[in-house]
């Protein structure tokens, strides 16, 4: 892999975040397009790279707070026999850039003339409620990556959960956090529109995928990439949005802290992090744990705030 090929591999991974030798779930292999390698070529270049080339790729990605992880068919459900699943993940031991820049969040969720802090609150609320569906409801901790295929929900369920949450907030009256009251200004089809925009954002990030239609409604499933990122970095990618809500008033800092604590509660799951879960394979690492016969990892713990 020369430097030009390395740049093309990185460009592909930044766009799609994953590459598979044999695509799972009936997905067709991504073909080459102008200025971009095919998925087959990306996998071949990574597999055939010399150790010095792999080291250069590691260093290049580390400069962006990222690392490439490789998984075999026996590591997680959904990886086809004989395949290899490559995932580009944030490195929990490096300074974390935001998973999403602010602008796509604001653009997607904006319906009228809401402030950025209001839109950030909407995103954080939707994120927490989504994780209620795919973690808390399943009695699942973030470390339960292997259960990602169980993490399904219908659009209707998230819409209903948002409405229930807003009714609870409305019932608090004056006791409701001041900056959260803007969430009560919804009208008409605002909630379904925001939920749809939020789901679209996570689909673009590779964290959700449509699995089927049931009774004329979409059903979504967490992806392996989404589960891996949740296990690795927890709520770190939300920091830039939480900080934005904290900047609105003197009292907002405590309220934003409450949001962060709530996110931590979701991250903990029901069994306090599941620390006995086997770790996952670091890039190109073929060593195994003698007790699990699964590849071991380096630097797996990281900050799960």
mmCIF file of N, CA and C in Angstrom, residues 3 19 148 158 185 279 287:
data_model
loop_
_atom_site.group_PDB
_atom_site.id
_atom_site.type_symbol
_atom_site.label_atom_id
_atom_site.label_comp_id
_atom_site.label_asym_id
_atom_site.label_seq_id
_atom_site.Cartn_x
_atom_site.Cartn_y
_atom_site.Cartn_z
ATOM 1 N N UNK A 3 1.453 5.558 -0.511
ATOM 2 C CA UNK A 3 0.800 6.664 0.170
ATOM 3 C C UNK A 3 -0.512 7.063 -0.514
ATOM 4 N N UNK A 19 -15.987 -1.550 6.227
ATOM 5 C CA UNK A 19 -15.764 -2.293 4.982
ATOM 6 C C UNK A 19 -15.798 -3.773 5.330
ATOM 7 N N UNK A 148 -26.511 -6.356 19.520
ATOM 8 C CA UNK A 148 -26.943 -5.224 18.693
ATOM 9 C C UNK A 148 -28.100 -5.585 17.771
ATOM 10 N N UNK A 158 -40.492 5.513 19.148
ATOM 11 C CA UNK A 158 -39.700 6.657 19.584
ATOM 12 C C UNK A 158 -40.562 7.911 19.653
ATOM 13 N N UNK A 185 -42.876 23.512 23.386
ATOM 14 C CA UNK A 185 -43.469 24.399 22.384
ATOM 15 C C UNK A 185 -43.819 23.681 21.093
ATOM 16 N N UNK A 279 -13.085 -8.564 25.386
ATOM 17 C CA UNK A 279 -12.744 -7.403 24.587
ATOM 18 C C UNK A 279 -12.692 -7.759 23.119
ATOM 19 N N UNK A 287 -3.771 -12.105 18.155
ATOM 20 C CA UNK A 287 -3.604 -12.844 19.402
ATOM 21 C C UNK A 287 -4.957 -13.146 19.990
#
